XYZ file of C-alpha atoms in Angstrom:
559
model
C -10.302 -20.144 -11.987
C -12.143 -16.960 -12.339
C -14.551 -15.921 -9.206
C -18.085 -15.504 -10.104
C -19.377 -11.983 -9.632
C -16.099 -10.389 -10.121
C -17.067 -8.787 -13.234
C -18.402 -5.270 -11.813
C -15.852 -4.831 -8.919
C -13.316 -5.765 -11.793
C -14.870 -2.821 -13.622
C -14.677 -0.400 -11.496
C -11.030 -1.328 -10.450
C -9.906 -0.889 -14.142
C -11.494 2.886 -14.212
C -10.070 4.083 -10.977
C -7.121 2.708 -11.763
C -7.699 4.819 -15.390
C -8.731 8.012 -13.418
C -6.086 8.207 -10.513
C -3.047 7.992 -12.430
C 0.286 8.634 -10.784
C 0.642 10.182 -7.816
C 1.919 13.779 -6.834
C 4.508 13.424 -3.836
C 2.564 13.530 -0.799
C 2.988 16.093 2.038
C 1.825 15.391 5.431
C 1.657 18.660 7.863
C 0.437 18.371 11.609
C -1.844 21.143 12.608
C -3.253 22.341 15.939
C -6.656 20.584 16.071
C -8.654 24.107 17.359
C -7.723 27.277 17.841
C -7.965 28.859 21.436
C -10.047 31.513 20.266
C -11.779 30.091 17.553
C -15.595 30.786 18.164
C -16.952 27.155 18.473
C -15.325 27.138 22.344
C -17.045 30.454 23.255
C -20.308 29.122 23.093
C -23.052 30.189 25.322
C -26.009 28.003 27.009
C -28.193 30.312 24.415
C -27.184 28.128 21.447
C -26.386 25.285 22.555
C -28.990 22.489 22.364
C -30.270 21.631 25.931
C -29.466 18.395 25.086
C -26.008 18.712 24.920
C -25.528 21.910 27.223
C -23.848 19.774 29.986
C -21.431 17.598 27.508
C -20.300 21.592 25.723
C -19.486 22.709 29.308
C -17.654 19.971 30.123
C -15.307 20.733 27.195
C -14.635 23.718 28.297
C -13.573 22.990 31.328
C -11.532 20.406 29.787
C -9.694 22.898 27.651
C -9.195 25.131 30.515
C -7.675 22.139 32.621
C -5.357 21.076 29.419
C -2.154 22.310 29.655
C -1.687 22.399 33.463
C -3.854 19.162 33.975
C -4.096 16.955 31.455
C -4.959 13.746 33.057
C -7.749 15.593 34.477
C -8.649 17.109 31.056
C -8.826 13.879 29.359
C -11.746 12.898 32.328
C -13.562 15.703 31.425
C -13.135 15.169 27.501
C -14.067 11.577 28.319
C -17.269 12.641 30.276
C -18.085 15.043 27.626
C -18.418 12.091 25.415
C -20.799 9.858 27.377
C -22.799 13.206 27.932
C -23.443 13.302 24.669
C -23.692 9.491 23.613
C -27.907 9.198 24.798
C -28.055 11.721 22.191
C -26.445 10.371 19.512
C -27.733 6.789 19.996
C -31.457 8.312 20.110
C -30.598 9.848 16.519
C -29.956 6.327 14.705
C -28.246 6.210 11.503
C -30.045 8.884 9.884
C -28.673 10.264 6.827
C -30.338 13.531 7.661
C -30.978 14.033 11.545
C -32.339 17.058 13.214
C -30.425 19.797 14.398
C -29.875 18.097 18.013
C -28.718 14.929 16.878
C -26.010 16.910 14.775
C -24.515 19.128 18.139
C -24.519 15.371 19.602
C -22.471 13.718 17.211
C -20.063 16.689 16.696
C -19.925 16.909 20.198
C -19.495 13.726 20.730
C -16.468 13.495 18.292
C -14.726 16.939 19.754
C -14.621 15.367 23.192
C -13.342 11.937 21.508
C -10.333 14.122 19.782
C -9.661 16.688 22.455
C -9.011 13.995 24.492
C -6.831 11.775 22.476
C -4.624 14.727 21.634
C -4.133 15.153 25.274
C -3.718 11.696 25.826
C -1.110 12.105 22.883
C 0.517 14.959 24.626
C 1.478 13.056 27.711
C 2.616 10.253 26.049
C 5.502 11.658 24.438
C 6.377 14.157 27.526
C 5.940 12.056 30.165
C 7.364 8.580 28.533
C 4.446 6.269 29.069
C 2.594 4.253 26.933
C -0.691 5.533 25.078
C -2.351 3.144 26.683
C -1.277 3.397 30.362
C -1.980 7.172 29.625
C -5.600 6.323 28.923
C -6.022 4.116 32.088
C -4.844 6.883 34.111
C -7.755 8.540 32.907
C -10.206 5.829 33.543
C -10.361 4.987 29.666
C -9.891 1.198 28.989
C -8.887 0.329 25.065
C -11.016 -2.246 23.149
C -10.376 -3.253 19.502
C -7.375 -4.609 17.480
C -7.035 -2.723 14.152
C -4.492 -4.896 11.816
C -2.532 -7.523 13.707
C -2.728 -5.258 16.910
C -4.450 -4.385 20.006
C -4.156 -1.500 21.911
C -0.526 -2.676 23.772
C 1.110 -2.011 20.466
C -0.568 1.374 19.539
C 2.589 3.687 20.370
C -0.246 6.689 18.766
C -3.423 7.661 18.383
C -4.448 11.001 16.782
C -7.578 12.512 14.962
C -7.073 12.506 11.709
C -8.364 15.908 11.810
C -4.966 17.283 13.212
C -3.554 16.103 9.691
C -3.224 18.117 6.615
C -2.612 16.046 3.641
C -1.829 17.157 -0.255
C -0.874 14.771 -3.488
C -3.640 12.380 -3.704
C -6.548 13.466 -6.178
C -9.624 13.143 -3.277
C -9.971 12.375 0.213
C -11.366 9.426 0.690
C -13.741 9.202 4.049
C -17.260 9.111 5.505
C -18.995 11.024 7.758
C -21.269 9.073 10.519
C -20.624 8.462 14.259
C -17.498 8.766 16.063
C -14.062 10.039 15.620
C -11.706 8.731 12.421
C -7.931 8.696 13.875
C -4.727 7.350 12.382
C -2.787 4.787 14.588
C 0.879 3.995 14.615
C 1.951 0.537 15.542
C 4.745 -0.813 17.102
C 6.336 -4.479 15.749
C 5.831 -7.493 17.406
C 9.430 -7.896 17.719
C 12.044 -5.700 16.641
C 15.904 -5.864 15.738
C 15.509 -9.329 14.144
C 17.364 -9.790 10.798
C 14.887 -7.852 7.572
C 14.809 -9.770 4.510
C 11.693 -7.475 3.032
C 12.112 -4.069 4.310
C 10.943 -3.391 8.120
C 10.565 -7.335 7.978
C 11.000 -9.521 11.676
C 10.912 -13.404 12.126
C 7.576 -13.688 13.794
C 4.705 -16.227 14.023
C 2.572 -14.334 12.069
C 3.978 -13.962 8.169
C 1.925 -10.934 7.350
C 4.761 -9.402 9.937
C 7.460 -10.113 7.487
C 6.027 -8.002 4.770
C 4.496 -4.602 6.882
C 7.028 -1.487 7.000
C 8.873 -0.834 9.722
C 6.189 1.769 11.035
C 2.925 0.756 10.087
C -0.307 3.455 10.023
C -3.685 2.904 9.791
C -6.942 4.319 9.695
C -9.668 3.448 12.169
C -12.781 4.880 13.862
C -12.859 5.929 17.428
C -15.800 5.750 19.611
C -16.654 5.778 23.588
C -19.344 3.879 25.977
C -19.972 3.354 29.660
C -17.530 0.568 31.072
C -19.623 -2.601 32.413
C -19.435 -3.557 35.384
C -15.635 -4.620 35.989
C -14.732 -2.532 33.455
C -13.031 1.090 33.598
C -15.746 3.793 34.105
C -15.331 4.466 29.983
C -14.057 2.228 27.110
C -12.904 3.287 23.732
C -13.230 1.058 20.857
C -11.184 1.038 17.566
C -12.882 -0.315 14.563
C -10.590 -1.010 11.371
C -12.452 -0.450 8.120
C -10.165 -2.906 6.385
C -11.599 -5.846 9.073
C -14.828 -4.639 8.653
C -15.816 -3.132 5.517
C -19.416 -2.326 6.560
C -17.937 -0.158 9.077
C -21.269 -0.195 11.593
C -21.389 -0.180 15.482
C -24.414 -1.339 17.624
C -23.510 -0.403 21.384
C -26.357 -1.056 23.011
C -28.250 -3.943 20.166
C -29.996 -1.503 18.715
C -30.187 -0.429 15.038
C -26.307 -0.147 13.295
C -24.710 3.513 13.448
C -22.718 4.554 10.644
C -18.823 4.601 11.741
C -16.778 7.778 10.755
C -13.432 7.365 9.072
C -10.737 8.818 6.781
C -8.741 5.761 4.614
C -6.898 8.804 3.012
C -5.191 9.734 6.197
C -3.611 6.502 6.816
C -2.362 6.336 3.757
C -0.470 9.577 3.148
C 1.472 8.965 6.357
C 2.253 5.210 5.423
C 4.132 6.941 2.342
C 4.936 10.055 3.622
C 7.002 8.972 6.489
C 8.591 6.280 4.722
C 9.901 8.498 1.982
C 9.366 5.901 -1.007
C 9.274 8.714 -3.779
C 13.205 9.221 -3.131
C 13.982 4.917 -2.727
C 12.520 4.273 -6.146
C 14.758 7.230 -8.257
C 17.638 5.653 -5.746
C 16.570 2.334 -6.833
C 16.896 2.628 -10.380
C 20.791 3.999 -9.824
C 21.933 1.762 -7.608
C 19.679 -1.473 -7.586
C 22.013 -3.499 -5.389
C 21.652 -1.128 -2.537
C 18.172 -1.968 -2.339
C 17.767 -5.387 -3.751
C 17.543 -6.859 0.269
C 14.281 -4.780 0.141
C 13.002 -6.369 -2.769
C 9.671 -8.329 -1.930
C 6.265 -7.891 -1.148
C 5.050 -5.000 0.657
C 1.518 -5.151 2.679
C 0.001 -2.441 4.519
C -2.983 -5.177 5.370
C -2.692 -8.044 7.661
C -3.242 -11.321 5.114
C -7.103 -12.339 5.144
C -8.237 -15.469 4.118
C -11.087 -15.758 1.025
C -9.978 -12.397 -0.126
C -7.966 -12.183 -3.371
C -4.905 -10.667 -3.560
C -4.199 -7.667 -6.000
C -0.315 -7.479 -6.373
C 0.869 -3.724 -7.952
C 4.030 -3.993 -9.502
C 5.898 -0.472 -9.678
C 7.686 0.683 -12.685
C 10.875 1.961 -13.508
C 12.365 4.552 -11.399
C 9.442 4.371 -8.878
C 8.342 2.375 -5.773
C 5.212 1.318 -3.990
C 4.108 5.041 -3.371
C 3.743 5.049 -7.050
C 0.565 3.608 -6.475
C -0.799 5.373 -3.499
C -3.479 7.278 -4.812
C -4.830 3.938 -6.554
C -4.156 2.590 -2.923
C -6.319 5.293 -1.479
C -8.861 4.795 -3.472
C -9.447 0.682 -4.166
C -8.701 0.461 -0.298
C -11.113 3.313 0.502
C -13.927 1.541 -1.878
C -16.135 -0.670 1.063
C -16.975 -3.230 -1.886
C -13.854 -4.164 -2.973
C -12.437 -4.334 0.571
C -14.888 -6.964 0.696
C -13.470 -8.746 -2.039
C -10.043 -7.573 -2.444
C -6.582 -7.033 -0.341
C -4.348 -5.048 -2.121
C -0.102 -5.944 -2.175
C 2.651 -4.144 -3.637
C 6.141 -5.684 -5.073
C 9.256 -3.511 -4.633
C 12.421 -3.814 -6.805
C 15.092 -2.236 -7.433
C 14.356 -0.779 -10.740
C 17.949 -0.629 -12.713
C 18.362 -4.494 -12.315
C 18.273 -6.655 -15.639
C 14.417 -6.940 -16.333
C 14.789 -10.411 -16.326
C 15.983 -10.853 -13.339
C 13.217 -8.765 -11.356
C 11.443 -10.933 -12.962
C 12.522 -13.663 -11.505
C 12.388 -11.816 -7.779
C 8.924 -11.240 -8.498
C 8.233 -14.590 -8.833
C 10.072 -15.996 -6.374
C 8.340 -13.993 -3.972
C 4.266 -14.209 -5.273
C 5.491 -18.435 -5.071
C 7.075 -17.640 -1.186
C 4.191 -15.979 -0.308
C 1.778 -18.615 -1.261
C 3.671 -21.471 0.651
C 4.159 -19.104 3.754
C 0.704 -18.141 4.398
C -1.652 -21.019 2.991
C 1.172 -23.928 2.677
C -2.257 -26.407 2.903
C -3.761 -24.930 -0.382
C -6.642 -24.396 1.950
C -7.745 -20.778 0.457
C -9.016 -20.352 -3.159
C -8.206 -16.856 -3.134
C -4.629 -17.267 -3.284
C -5.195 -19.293 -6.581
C -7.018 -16.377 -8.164
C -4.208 -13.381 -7.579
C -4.264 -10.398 -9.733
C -1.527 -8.810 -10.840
C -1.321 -4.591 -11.896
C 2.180 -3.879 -13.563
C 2.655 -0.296 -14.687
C 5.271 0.472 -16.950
C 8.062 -1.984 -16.567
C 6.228 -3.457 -13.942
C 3.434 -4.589 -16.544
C 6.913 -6.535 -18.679
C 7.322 -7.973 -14.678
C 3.830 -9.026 -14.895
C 3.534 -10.434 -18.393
C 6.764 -12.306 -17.451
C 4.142 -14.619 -14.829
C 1.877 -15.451 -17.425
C 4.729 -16.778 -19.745
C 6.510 -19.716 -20.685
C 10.347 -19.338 -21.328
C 10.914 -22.645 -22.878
C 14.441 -22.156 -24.406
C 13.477 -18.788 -26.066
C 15.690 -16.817 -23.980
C 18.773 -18.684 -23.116
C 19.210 -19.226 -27.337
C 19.042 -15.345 -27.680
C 21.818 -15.396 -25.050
C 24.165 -18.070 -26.172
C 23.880 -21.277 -28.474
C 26.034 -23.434 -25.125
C 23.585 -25.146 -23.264
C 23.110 -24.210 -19.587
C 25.144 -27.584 -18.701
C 28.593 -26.097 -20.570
C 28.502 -22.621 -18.643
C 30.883 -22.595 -15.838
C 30.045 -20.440 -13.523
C 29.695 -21.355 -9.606
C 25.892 -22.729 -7.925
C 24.658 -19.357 -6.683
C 25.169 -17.538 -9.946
C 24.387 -20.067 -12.184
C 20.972 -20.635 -10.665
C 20.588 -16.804 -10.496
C 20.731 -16.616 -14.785
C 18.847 -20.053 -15.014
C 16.593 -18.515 -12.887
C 16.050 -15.632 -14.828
C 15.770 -17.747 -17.963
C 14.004 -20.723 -17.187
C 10.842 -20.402 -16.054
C 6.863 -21.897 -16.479
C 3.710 -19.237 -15.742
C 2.724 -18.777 -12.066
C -0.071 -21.001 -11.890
C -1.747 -18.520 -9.156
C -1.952 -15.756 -11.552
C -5.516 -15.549 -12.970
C -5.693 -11.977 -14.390
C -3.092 -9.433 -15.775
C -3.914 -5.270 -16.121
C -1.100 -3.429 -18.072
C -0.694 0.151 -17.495
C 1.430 2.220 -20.058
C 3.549 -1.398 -20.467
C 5.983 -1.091 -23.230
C 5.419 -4.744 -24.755
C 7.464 -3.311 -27.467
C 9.950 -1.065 -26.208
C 10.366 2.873 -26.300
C 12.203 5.149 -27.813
C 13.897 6.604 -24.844
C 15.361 3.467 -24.240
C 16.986 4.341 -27.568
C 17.453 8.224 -27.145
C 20.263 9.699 -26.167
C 18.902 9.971 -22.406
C 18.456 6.628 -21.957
C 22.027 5.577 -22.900
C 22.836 8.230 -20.595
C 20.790 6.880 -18.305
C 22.096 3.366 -18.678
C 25.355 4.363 -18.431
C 24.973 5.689 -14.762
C 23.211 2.975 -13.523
C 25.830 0.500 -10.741
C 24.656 -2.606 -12.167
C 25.332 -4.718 -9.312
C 28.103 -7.497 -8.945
C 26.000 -10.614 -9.354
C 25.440 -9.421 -12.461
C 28.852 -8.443 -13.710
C 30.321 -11.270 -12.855
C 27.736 -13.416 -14.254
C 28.476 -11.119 -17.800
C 32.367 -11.495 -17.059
C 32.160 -15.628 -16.639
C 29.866 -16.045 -19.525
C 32.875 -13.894 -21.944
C 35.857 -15.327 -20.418
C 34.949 -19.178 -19.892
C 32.451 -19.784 -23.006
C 34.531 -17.096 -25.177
C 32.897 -13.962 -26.037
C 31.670 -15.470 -29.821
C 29.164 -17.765 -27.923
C 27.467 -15.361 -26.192
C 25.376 -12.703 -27.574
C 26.432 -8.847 -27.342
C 23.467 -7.494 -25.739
C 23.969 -9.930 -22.829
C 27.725 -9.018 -22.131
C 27.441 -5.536 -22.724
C 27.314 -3.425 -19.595
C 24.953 -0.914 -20.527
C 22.561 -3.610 -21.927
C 22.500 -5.638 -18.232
C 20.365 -2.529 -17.118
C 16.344 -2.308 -17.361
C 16.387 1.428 -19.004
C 18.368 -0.186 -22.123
C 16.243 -3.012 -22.359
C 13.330 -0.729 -22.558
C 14.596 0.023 -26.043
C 12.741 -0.560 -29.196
C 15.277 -2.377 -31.091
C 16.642 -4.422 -27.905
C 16.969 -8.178 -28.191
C 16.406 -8.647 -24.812
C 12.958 -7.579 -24.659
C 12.355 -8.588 -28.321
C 13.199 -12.136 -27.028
C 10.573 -11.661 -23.973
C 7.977 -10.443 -26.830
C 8.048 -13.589 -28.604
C 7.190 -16.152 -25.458
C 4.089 -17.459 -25.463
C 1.622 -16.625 -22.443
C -0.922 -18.502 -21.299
C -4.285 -18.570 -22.924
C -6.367 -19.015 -20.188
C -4.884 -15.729 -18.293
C -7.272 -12.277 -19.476
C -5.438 -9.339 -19.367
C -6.475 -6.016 -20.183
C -4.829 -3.235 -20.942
C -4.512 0.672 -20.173
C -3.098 3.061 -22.369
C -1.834 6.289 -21.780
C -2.368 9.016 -25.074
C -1.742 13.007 -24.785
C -3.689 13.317 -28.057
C -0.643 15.038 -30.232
C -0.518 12.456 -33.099
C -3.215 10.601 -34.080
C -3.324 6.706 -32.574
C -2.120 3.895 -33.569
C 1.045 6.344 -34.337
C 0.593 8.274 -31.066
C 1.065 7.210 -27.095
C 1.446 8.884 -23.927
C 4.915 10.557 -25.171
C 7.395 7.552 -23.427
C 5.517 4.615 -24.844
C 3.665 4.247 -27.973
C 0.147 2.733 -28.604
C 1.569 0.059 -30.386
C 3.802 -0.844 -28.140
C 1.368 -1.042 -25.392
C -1.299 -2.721 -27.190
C -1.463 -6.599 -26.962
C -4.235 -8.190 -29.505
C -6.148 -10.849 -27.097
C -6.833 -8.258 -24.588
C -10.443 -8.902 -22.863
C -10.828 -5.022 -22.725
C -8.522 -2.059 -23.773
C -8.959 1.454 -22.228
C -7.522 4.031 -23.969
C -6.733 7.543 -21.460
């Protein structure tokens, strides 16, 4: 089932998924957030708008009181703030406010971020929590952002203090308030991880986050009510609320300030994904217990899952400028949450595969096990390179295609014991996911490429630790069936890993070629070309055009 009105969000997907490309490895640096002597804290009462003159003094005296005082700082930072609110509120949501209303909301966010970097400060030299720091200072939290209110927010910073390279733009939005990055503490920790920084909690969205999870919010302070602490900040998630708006007081919506761009560079950055995927591809079984998928999101019901699938020798921060900017685009937040698969990238292809959908099948029965939500029957699934051969493999129907390019036995006459037999079965038996209702293929080699032939790739292939499981599935099949019955590309070491399966002439992935997918799946495809030999002959300079092209695609963009 295909959801009506799709057709321009699934438009613009496709070109900024064209335009962003790979990703450069992203470097996070922490700066100071202001200078000492930088001018904008010398300011006199001669240019400062009356309006704010009070809520500028108050800073200062809040910067002198910092170091020495900083639970006292943070009250003045806090009081700066509400100073300055009247003014902002009386300046609406204009796009293009006076003069005063400008001070007020710059203002107004200084004193937010001065006095969440003190607040920070304490934190981590005094050993309390963020948010006991901020009720010291008469600051009471409001919000959850994710799965979490402010109990689990172990920090809170302005994104400002963050300097961020490797994505191709920032993506944020100026308006009212503060944008800060948060980073969460688990539910429950040190429980068993069968996805990577997974824990056995109530919630299943738990058992696919990262051990650290970051995200980008909006910041902004009011007058406590009465029972309520004499100020209260509130978080707003842009991911729960796409809109991003705030009404304080009823009146007409104020544009929130954030920074997506922020929150994702240190989701990546910190958990050092560039170096697990090149890891990954050498020795798969040391990160095949990671293998699942990966959600920076909280699961929300009537929105439609997009599932990335990494290619070889990469990981999910492959995809983290597309990441940065689908998740950064307010429309398709509305419509859209956005998951990433992790494998281990040297493994057989067919038996990722097989992981992949295991776990899109998991997934489904953990989170809607009633069938209650649509959405989940309408996934999308992005596969770049090998991931797109991942991808096409949910869409097809094995029949018996595979297991008689393996061996002419039939699965009942291999002897091999339960777990490994229903690993190969697994891997070549198998019926389309029926949640699956759209395929994009980025720069997937349908048909192989050549440096799965070259010299580098049987290089390549040759230092890849194929993992046990599969050696000894390779070792039974020889020595209990006899080698005659079973085909040489499925005994041979080097062709049990992905980068010699890539090859042109391999049987393994000319076997996966010739299933038949199903008809009433679209796909479209994306094709790289550096414009050195004239197409169909040409490609990107790894994989051909006509070995990425597929005829029956709804649309074909060619980059």
């Amino acid at each position: 089932m295909i959801a009506t009105g799709r057709g321009p969000c699934l438009i613009a997907m496709t070109l900024l998924l064209a335009t962003v490309g790979g990703c450069a490895s992203i470097v996070v640096h922490e700066r100071p957030l202001v200078a000492r002597e930088s001018p904008e804290l010398v300011e006199t009462e001669t240019v400062v708008p009356v309006e704010t003159r009070r809520a500028h003094a108050l800073i200062r005296t809040g910067l002198k009181l910092d170091r020495k005082h900083p639970a006292w700082a943070v009250t003045y930072f806090r009081d700066a703030a509400l100073e300055a609110m009247p003014v902002v509120l009386a300046g609406g949501g204009a796009e293009e406010p006076p003069p005063e209303i400008i001070d007020a909301r710059d203002t107004y966010r200084r004193a937010i971020e001065y006095m969440l970097v003190t607040a920070d400060r304490r934190v981590k030299s005094e050993g309390i929590s963020w948010k006991e720091a901020m009720e010291q200072s008469g600051v009471g939290v409001i919000g959850q952002v994710g799965n979490y209110d402010a109990a689990l927010w172990q920090e809170v910073l302005p994104a400002q203090v963050f300097e961020v390279k490797g994505f191709k733009r920032t993506v944020a939005r100026g308006g009212v308030g503060a944008p800060v990055v948060i980073r969460m503490a688990r539910t429950v920790e040190n429980r068993e991880k069968t996805v990577e920084g997974a824990v056995d909690v109530t919630d299943p969205s738990e058992r696919h986050f990262p051990a650290q999870l970051f995200r980008s919010s909006s910041a902004v302070i009011r007058p406590g009510r009465p029972g309520e602490p004499p100020a209260m900040l509130a978080l707003h998630d842009p991911s729960r609320d796409p809109d991003m708006t705030w009404r304080p007081n009823g009146g007409p919506p104020l544009p929130l300030a954030y920074n997506m761009t922020i929150g994702v560079a240190r989701q990546f950055h910190e958990r050092n994904l560039d170096l697990v995927g090149r890891l990954g591809v050498l020795y798969p079984s040391e990160f095949d217990g990671r293998t699942g998928i990966f959600m920076m999101d909280p699961y929300q019901p009537g929105k439609i899952p997009v599932v990335f699938v990494h290619g070889l020798m990469s990981s999910p921060a492959g995809w983290a400028d597309a990441m940065n900017e689908l998740r950064g685009d307010p429309e398709l937040r509305k419509r859209y949450q956005f998951w990433m698969f992790f494998y281990s990238t040297g493994n057989p292809i067919l038996t990722s595969a097989a992981r992949l959908r295991q776990s899109l099948v998991t997934i489904r029965d953990e989170f809607d096990p009633q069938a209650k939500d649509p959405a989940l029957d309408d996934m999308i699934l992005i596969g770049h390179s090998m991931g797109g051969l991942l991808s096409r493999m949910m869409v097809s129907d094995s029949g018996d295609t595979l297991w008689r390019a393996a061996t002419e036995k039939s699965p009942d006459e291999v002897a091999l014991d339960a777990e490994q037999k229903q690993m190969l079965v697994d891997s070549m038996f198998f019926a389309p996911v029926p949640t699956i209702s759209r395929v994009v293929y980025v720069a997937t080699p349908h048909h192989g490429s050549p440096l799965g032939d070259a010299w580098i790739g049987r290089v390549a292939s040759r230092l890849v630790d194929v993992p046990k499981d599969v050696t000894d599935i390779q070792g039974a099949l020889a020595k209990l069936n006899g080698r005659d019955d079973v085909r040489w590309h499925f005994k041979d070491e080097r062709y049990a890993t992905s980068v010699a399966q890539l090859g042109l002439s391999n049987p393994v992935l000319q076997a996966m070629s010739d299933l038949r997918m199903r008809e009433d799946v679209p796909f479209h495809s994306i094709i790289g070309y550096n414009g050195k030999e004239p197409l169909p002959e040409g490609g990107d300079g790894v994989v051909p055009y006509l070995s990425a092209h597929l005829d029956g695609a709804m649309s074909e963009l060619v980059v």
